[in-house]
Coordinates of C-alpha atoms in Angstrom, one line a residue:
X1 CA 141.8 70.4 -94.6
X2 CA 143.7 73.8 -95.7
X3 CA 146.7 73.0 -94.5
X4 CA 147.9 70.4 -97.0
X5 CA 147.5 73.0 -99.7
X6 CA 150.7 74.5 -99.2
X7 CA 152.2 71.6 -101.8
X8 CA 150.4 73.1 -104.4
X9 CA 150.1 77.1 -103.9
X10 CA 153.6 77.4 -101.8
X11 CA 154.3 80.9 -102.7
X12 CA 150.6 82.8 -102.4
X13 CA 150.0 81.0 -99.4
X14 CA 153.3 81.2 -97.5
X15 CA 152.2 85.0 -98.7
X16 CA 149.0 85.2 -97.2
X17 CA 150.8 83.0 -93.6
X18 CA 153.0 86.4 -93.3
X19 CA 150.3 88.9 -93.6
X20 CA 148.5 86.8 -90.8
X21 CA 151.3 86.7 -88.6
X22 CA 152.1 90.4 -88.6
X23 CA 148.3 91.0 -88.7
X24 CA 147.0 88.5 -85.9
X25 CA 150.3 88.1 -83.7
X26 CA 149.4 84.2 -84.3
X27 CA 150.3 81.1 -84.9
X28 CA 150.2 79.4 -88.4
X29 CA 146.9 78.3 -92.1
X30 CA 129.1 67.1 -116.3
X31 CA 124.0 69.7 -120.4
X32 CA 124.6 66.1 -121.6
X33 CA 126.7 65.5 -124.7
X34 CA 123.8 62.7 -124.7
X35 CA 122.2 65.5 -126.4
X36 CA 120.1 63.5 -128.3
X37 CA 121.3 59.9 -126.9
X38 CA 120.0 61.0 -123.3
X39 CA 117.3 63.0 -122.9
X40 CA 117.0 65.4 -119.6
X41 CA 117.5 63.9 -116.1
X42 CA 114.0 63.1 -114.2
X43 CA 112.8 65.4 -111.8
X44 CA 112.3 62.3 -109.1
X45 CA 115.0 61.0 -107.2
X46 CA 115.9 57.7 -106.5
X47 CA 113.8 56.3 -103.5
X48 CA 115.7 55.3 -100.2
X49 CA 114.3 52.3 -97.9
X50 CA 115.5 53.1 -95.0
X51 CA 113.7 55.8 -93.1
X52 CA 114.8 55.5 -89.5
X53 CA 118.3 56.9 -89.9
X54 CA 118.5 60.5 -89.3
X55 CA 121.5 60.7 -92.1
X56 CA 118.7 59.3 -94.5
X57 CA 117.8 62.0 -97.0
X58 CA 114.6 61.5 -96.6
X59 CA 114.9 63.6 -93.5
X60 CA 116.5 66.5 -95.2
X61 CA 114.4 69.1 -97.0
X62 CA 115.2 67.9 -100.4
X63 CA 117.0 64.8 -102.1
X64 CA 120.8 64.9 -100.9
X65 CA 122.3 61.8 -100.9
X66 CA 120.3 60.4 -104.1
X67 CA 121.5 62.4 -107.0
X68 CA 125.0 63.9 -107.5
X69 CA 126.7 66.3 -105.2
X70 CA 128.9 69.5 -106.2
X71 CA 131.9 70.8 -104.2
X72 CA 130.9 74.0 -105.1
X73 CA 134.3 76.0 -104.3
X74 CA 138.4 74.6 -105.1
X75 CA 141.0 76.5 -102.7
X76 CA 142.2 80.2 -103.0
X77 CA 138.4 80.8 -104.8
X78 CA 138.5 84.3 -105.9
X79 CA 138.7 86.7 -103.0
X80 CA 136.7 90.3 -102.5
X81 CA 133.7 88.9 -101.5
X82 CA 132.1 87.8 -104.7
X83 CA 131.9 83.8 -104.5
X84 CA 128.3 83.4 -103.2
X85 CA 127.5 85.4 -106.3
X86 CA 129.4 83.3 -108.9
X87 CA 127.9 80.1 -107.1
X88 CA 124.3 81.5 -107.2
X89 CA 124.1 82.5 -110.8
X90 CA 125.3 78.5 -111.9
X91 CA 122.9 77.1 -109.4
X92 CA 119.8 76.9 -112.5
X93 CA 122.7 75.0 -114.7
X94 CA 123.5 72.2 -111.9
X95 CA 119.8 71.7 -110.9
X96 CA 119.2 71.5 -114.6
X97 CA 122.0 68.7 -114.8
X98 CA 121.2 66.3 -112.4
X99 CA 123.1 68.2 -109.1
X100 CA 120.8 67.7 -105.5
X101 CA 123.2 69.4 -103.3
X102 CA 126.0 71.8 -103.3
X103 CA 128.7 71.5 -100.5
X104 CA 129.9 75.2 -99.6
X105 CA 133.1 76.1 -97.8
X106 CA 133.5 77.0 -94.4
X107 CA 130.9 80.4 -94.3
X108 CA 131.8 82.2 -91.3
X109 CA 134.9 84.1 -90.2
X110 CA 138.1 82.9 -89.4
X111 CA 141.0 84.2 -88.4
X112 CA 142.8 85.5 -91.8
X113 CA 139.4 87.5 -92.4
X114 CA 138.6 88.3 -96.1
X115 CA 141.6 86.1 -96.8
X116 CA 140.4 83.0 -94.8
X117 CA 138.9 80.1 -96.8
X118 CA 137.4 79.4 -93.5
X119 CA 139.2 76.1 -92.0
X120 CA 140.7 78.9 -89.4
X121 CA 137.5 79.1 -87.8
X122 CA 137.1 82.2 -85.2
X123 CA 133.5 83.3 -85.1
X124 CA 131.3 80.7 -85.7
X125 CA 128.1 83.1 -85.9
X126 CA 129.9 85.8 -88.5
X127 CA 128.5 84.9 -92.3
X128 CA 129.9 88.4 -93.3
X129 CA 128.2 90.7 -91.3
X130 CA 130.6 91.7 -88.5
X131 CA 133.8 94.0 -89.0
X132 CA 136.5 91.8 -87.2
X133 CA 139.7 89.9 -88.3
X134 CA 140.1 92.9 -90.8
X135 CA 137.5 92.9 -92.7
X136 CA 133.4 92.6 -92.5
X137 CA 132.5 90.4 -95.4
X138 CA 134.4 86.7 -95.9
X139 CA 136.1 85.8 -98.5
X140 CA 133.2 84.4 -100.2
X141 CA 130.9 87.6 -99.7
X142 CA 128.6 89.3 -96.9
X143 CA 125.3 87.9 -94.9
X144 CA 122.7 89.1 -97.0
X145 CA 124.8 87.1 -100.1
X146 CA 124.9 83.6 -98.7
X147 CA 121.1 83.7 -97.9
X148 CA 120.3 84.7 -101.6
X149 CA 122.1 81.6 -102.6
X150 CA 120.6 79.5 -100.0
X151 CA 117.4 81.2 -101.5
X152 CA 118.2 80.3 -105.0
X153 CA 119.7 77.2 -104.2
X154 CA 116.1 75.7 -102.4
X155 CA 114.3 77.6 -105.2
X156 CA 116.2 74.8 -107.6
X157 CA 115.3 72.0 -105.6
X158 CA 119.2 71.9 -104.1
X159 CA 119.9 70.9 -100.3
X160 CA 122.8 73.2 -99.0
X161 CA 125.8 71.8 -97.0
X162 CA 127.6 73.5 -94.3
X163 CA 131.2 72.8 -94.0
X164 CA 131.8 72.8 -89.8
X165 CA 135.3 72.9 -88.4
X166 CA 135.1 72.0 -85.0
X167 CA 138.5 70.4 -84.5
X168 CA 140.4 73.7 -83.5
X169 CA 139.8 77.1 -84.0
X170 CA 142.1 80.0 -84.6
X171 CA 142.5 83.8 -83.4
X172 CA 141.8 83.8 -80.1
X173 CA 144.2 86.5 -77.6
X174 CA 146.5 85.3 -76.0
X175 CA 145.5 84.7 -71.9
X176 CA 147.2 82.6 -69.2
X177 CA 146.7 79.7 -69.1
X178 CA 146.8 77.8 -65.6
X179 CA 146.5 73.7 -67.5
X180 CA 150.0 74.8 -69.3
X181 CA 151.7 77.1 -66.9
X182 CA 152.0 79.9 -69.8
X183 CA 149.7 81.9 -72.2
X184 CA 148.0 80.2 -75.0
X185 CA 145.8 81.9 -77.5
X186 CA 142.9 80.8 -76.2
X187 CA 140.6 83.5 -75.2
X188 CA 138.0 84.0 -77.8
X189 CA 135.4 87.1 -77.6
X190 CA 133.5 87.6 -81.2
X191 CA 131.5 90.1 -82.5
X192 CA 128.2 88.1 -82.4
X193 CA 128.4 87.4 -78.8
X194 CA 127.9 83.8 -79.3
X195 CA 130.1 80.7 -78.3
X196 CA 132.8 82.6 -76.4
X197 CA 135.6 80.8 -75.7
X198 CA 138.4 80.2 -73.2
X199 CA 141.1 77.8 -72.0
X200 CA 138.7 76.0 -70.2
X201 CA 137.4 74.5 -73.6
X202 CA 140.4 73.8 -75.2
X203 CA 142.8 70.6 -74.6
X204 CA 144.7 70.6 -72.3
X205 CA 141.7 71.2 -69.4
X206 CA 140.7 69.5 -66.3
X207 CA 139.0 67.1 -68.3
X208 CA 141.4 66.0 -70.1
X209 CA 144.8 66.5 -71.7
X210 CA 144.2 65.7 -75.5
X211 CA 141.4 63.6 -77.8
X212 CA 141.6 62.3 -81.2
X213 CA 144.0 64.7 -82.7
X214 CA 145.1 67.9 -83.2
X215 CA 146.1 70.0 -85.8
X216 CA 148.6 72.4 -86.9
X217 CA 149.5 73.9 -83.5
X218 CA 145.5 75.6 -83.5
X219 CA 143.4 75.5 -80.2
X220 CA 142.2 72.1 -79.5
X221 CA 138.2 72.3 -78.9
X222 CA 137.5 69.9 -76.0
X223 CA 134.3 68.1 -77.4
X224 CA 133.5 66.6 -74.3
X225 CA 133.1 70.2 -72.2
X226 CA 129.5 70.7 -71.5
X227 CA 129.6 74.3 -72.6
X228 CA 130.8 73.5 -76.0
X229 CA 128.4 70.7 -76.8
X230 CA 125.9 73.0 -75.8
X231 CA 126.9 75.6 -78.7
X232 CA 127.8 73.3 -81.0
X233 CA 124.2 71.2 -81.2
X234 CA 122.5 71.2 -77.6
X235 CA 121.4 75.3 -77.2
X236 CA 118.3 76.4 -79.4
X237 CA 121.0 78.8 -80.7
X238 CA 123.9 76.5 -81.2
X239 CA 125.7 75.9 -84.5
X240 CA 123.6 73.1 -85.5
X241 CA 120.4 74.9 -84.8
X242 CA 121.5 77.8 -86.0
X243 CA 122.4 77.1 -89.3
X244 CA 119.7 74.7 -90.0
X245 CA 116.7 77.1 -89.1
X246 CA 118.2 80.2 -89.1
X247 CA 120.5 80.1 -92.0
X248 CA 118.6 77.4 -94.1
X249 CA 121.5 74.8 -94.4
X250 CA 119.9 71.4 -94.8
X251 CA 123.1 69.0 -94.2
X252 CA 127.0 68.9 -93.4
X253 CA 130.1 68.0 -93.8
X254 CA 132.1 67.7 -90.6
X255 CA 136.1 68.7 -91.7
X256 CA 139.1 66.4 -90.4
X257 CA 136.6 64.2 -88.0
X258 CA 139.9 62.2 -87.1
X259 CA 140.5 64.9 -84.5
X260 CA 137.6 64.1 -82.3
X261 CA 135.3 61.2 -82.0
X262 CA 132.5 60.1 -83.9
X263 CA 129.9 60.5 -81.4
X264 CA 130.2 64.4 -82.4
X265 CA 129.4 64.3 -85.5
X266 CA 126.2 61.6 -84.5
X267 CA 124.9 63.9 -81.8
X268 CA 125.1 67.1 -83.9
X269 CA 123.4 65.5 -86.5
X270 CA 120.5 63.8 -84.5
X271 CA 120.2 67.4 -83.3
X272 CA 118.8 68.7 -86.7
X273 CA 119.0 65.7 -89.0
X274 CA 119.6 65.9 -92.8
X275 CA 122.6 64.5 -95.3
X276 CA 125.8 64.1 -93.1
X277 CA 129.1 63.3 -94.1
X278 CA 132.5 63.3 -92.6
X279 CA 136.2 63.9 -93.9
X280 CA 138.0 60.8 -92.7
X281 CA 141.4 61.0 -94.4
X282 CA 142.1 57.4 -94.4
X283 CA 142.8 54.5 -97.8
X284 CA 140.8 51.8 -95.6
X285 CA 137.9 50.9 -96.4
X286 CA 137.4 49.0 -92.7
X287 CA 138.4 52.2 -91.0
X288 CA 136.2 54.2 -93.1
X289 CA 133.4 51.5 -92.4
X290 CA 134.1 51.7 -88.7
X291 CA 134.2 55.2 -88.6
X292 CA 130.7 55.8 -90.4
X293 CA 128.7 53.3 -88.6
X294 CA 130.2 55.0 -85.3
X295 CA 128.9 58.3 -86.3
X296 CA 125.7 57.3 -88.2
X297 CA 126.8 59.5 -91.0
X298 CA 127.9 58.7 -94.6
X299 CA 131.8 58.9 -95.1
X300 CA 134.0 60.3 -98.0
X301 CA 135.1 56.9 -99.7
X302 CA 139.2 57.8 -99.6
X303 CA 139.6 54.0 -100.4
X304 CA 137.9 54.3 -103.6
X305 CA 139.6 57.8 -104.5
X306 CA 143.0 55.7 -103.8
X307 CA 142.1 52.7 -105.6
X308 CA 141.0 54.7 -108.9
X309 CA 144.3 56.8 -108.6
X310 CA 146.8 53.9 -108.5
X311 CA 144.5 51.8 -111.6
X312 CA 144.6 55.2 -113.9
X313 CA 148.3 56.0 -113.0
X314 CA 149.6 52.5 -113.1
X315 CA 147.4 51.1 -116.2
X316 CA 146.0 48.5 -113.3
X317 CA 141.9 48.3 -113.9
X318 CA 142.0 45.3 -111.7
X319 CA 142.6 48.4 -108.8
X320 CA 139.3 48.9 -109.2
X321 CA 138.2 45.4 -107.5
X322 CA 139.7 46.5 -104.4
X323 CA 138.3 47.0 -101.6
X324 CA 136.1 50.2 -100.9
X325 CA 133.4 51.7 -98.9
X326 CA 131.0 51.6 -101.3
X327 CA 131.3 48.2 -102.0
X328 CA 131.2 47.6 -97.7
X329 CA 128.2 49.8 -97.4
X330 CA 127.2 52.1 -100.5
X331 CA 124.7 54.0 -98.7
X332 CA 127.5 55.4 -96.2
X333 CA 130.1 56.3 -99.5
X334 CA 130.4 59.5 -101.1
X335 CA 132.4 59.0 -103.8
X336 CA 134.8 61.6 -105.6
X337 CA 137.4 62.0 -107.9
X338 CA 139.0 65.0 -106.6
X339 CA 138.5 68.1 -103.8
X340 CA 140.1 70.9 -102.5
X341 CA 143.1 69.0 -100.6
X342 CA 144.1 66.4 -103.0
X343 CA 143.7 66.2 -106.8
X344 CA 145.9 63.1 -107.9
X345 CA 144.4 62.0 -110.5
X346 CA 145.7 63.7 -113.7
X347 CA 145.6 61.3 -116.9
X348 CA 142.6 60.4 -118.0
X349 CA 140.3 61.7 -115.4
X350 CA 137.1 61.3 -116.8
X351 CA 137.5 57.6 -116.7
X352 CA 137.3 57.7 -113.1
X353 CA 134.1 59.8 -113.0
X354 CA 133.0 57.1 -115.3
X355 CA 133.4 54.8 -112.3
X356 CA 132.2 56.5 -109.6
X357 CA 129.0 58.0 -111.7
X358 CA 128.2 54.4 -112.7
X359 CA 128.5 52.4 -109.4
X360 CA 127.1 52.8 -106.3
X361 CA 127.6 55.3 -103.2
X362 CA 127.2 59.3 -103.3
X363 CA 129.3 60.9 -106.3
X364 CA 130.8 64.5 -105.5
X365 CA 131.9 66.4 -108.4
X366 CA 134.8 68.9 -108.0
X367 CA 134.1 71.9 -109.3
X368 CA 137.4 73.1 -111.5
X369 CA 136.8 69.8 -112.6
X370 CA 133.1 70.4 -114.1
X371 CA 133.4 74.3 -114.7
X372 CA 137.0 74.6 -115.8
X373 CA 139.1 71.3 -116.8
X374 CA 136.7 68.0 -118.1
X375 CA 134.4 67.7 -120.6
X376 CA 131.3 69.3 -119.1
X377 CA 129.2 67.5 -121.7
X378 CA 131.0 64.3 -120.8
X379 CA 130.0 64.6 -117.4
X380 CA 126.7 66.0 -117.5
X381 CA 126.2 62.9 -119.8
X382 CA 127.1 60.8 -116.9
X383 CA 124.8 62.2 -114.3
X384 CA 122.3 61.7 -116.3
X385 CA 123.0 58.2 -116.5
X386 CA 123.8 57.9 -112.8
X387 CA 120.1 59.2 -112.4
X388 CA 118.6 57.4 -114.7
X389 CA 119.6 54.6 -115.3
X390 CA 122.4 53.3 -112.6
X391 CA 120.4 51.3 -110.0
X392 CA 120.7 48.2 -107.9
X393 CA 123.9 46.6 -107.3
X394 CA 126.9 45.8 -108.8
X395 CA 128.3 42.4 -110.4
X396 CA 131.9 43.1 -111.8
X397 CA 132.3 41.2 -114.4
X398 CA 136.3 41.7 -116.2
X399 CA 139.0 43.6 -115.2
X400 CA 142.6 43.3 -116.0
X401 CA 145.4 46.3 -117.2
X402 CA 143.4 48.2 -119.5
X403 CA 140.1 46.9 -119.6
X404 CA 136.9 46.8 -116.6
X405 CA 133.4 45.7 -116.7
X406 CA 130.7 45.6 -114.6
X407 CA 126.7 45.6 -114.1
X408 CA 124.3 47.3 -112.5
X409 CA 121.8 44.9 -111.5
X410 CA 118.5 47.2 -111.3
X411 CA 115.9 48.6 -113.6
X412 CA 117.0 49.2 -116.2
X413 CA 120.6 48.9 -115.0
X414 CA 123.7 49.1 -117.1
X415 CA 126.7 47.9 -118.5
X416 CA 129.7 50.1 -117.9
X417 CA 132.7 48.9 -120.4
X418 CA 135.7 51.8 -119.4
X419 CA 138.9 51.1 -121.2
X420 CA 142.3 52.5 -121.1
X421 CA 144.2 50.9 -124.0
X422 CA 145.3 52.8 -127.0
X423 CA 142.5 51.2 -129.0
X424 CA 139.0 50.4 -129.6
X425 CA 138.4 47.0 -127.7
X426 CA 135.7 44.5 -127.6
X427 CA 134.1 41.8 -125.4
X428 CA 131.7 39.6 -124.9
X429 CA 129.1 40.3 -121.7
X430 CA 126.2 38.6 -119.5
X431 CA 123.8 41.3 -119.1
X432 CA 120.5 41.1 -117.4
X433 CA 118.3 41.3 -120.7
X434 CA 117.3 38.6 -123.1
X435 CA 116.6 38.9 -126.6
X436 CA 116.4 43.1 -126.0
X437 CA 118.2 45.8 -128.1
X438 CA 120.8 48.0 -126.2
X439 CA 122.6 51.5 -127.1
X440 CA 125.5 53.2 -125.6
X441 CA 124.2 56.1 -123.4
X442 CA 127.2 57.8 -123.9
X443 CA 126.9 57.8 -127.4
X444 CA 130.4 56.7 -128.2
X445 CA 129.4 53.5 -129.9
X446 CA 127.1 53.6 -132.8
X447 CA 126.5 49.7 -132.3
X448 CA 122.7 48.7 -131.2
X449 CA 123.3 45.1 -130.7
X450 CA 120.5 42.8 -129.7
X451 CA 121.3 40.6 -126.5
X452 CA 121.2 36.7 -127.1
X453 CA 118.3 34.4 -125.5
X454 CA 120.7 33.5 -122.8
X455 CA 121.5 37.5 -122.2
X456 CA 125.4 37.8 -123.4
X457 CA 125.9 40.1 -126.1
X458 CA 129.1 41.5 -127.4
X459 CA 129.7 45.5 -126.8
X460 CA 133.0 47.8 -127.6
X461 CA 134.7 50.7 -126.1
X462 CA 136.9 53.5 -127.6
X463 CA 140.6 54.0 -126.4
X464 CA 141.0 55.7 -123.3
X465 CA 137.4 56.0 -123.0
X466 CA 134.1 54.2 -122.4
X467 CA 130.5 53.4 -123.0
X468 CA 127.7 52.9 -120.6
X469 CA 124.8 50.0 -122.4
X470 CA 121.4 49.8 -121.1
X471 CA 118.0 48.8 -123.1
X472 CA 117.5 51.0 -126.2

């Protein structure tokens, strides 16, 4: 969510809140360094078994949900319309890497206009092609610009995902309101003509007085008003529908789903199917687990994010044989390391892409994080090992302050060996391969040890870093 931004940009955004108070009269808002230790990631994804779930990506277009994802935008993104532009000119790169989807922010126009980074949503059906809320293209650029990425994008073989914000919405003229006895600002009218809105579809109403959860003082959508459901996924012009065979979008990621129920987010996506995930901010991995099988969709694994956070920050690896979603149900976790609302994890960083690009679940990579900050060798590196050669489960096999191992169990599997002590280490593993040489992918290790009839073999890993082992 936007809101929890103001921490970390105070002054520009506390900036941008007074222009839209005077303006609106409203309310509140990594190519591998494998090099030649990996060669290029394979063109087929990893194969899914289960085919009767509609957030299976084997309903989507393409493969989301089996490679790597990238949050293709960080907050306060360049403005004056040029970000679909920047995005479509590294699409080639990511596909190239290992990448299957790209997440995009919010796309349509919200109530700060070209200054919105669109989770103040105020015309749903505006990609930058309507002059209202002060300006005609979004932040990120005009109509015709987000179809030539979505052009590019399925050109490369990546699945695009929508970013819908259908908590609240923000910009509507004030009206009276007869459910509170005074105005609110709920009347909406935009330019496209499509999904107008009134009190009548906003909490309180005479359906009910609240749901799930509100945010931030915004208009409450009432989700279970039969004129919103019908724009949101029922109509044959609705949001869902809309964007998936007008626009092109192939999957989504539903913002702040703790303000409404899960049944949303499940009847939107049964509606047009592909890759679905939603933002539920919450360290539990039960909750999370609760939540996803609820929806039907896959859920952002905050336990995971917290667990890696607290092992990196308080030289704890046995953190990371907590409990997570992935470890609960890996094909509902998308895994991350950092987003747009909460980047935590500061000292050694790449150790905890390590992690999540070696176990299982979804990994998202943040994108200042790939473009700008980490190793984009490093990380390339690692998708190509998540891609190629992280499958099957996971046996974890030695944790304690500075040093964690684990293997994945499939073919060919791996060895992951991350350590965070001020010096090389070494230790003695059970892999799955008898009497087999082994290399570090990573290229770290110059070792090529040969595994022992009964499948131990000893392996090392360099301070504050680590190496990834699978059959040479």
């Amino acid at each position: 969510m936007f809101f929890y931004k103001l921490g970390r940009n105070q002054s520009l955004l506390f900036m941008k809140y007074i222009f839209t108070m005077a303006a609106a009269a409203f309310l509140l808002w990594g190519c591998a360094n494998e090099m030649e230790v990996a060669p290029q990631a394979a063109e087929n994804p990893q194969s899914v078994a289960d085919t009767t779930n509609f957030n299976n990506p084997m309903h989507a277009a393409r493969s989301a949900g089996t490679k790597v994802m990238m949050q293709a935008f960080y907050w306060d993104v360049p403005g004056s319309g040029t970000w679909w532009n920047t995005i479509s000119g590294k699409v080639p790169s990511w596909a190239s890497a290992g990448i299957d989807a790209i997440w995009l922010p919010p796309a349509t126009k919200g109530q700060s206009g070209g200054y919105s980074m669109g989770y103040d949503p105020f015309d749903y059906f505006d990609f930058g092609n309507y002059n209202q809320m002060g300006s005609t293209e979004t932040r990120f650029g005009s109509l015709a610009e987000i179809q030539s990425l979505i052009t590019t994008a399925h050109n490369n073989d990546l699945s695009v995902i929508a970013d819908i914000v259908v908590n609240h919405c923000s910009g509507g003229a004030s009206q009276a309101n007869p459910y509170t006895g005074s105005n609110t600002y709920t009347n909406f009218q935009p330019a496209s003509g499509l999904f107008a809105r009134s009190y009548n579809d906003f909490h309180p109403n005479n359906v009910h007085a609240s749901d799930a959860g509100t945010f931030g003082g915004f208009p409450d959508l009432c989700h279970d008003k039969t004129w919103v459901q019908d724009w949101l996924y029922n109509n044959s012009n609705s949001i869902a529908k809309y964007y998936k065979n007008t626009m092109g979008f192939d999957g989504w990621r539903f913002d702040m789903v703790k303000g409404f129920e899960p049944w949303v987010v499940k009847n939107f996506k049964n509606a047009v199917g592909g890759f679905t995930v939603g933002e539920y901010w919450d360290g539990n991995a039960a909750t999370l687990e609760t939540w996803a099988n609820s929806a039907e969709a896959s859920a952002f694994d905050f336990a995971c994010y917290y667990k890696m956070r607290d092992a990196l920050a308080n030289n704890d690896l046995t953190q990371l044989n907590g409990d997570m979603l992935l470890k609960r149900n890996a094909y509902r976790a998308v895994t991350f390391v950092a987003n747009h609302d909460t980047d935590e994890i500061y000292t050694n960083k790449i150790l905890a892409y390590a992690y999540i690009l070696t176990h299982e679940g979804y990994p998202c990579i943040f994108y200042r994080d790939y473009e700008e900050w980490l190793d984009k060798n490093k990380l390339n590196n690692l998708i190509w090992i998540h891609n190629n050669k992280a499958f099957g489960n996971t046996t974890y096999l030695f944790a304690d302050n500075d040093e964690y191992v684990a293997r994945r169990n499939g073919a060919p599997g791996i060895i992951v060996y991350i350590n965070n002590s001020n010096s090389w280490q070494e230790r003695w593993v059970d892999t799955n391969w008898a009497s087999t040489t082994i290399k570090d992918y990573t290229g770290s290790s110059t070792w090529e040890p040969v595994t022992q009839g009964d499948t131990w073999v000893k392996v090392q890993a360099p301070p504050h870093g680590y190496t990834i082992w699978s059959p040479k």
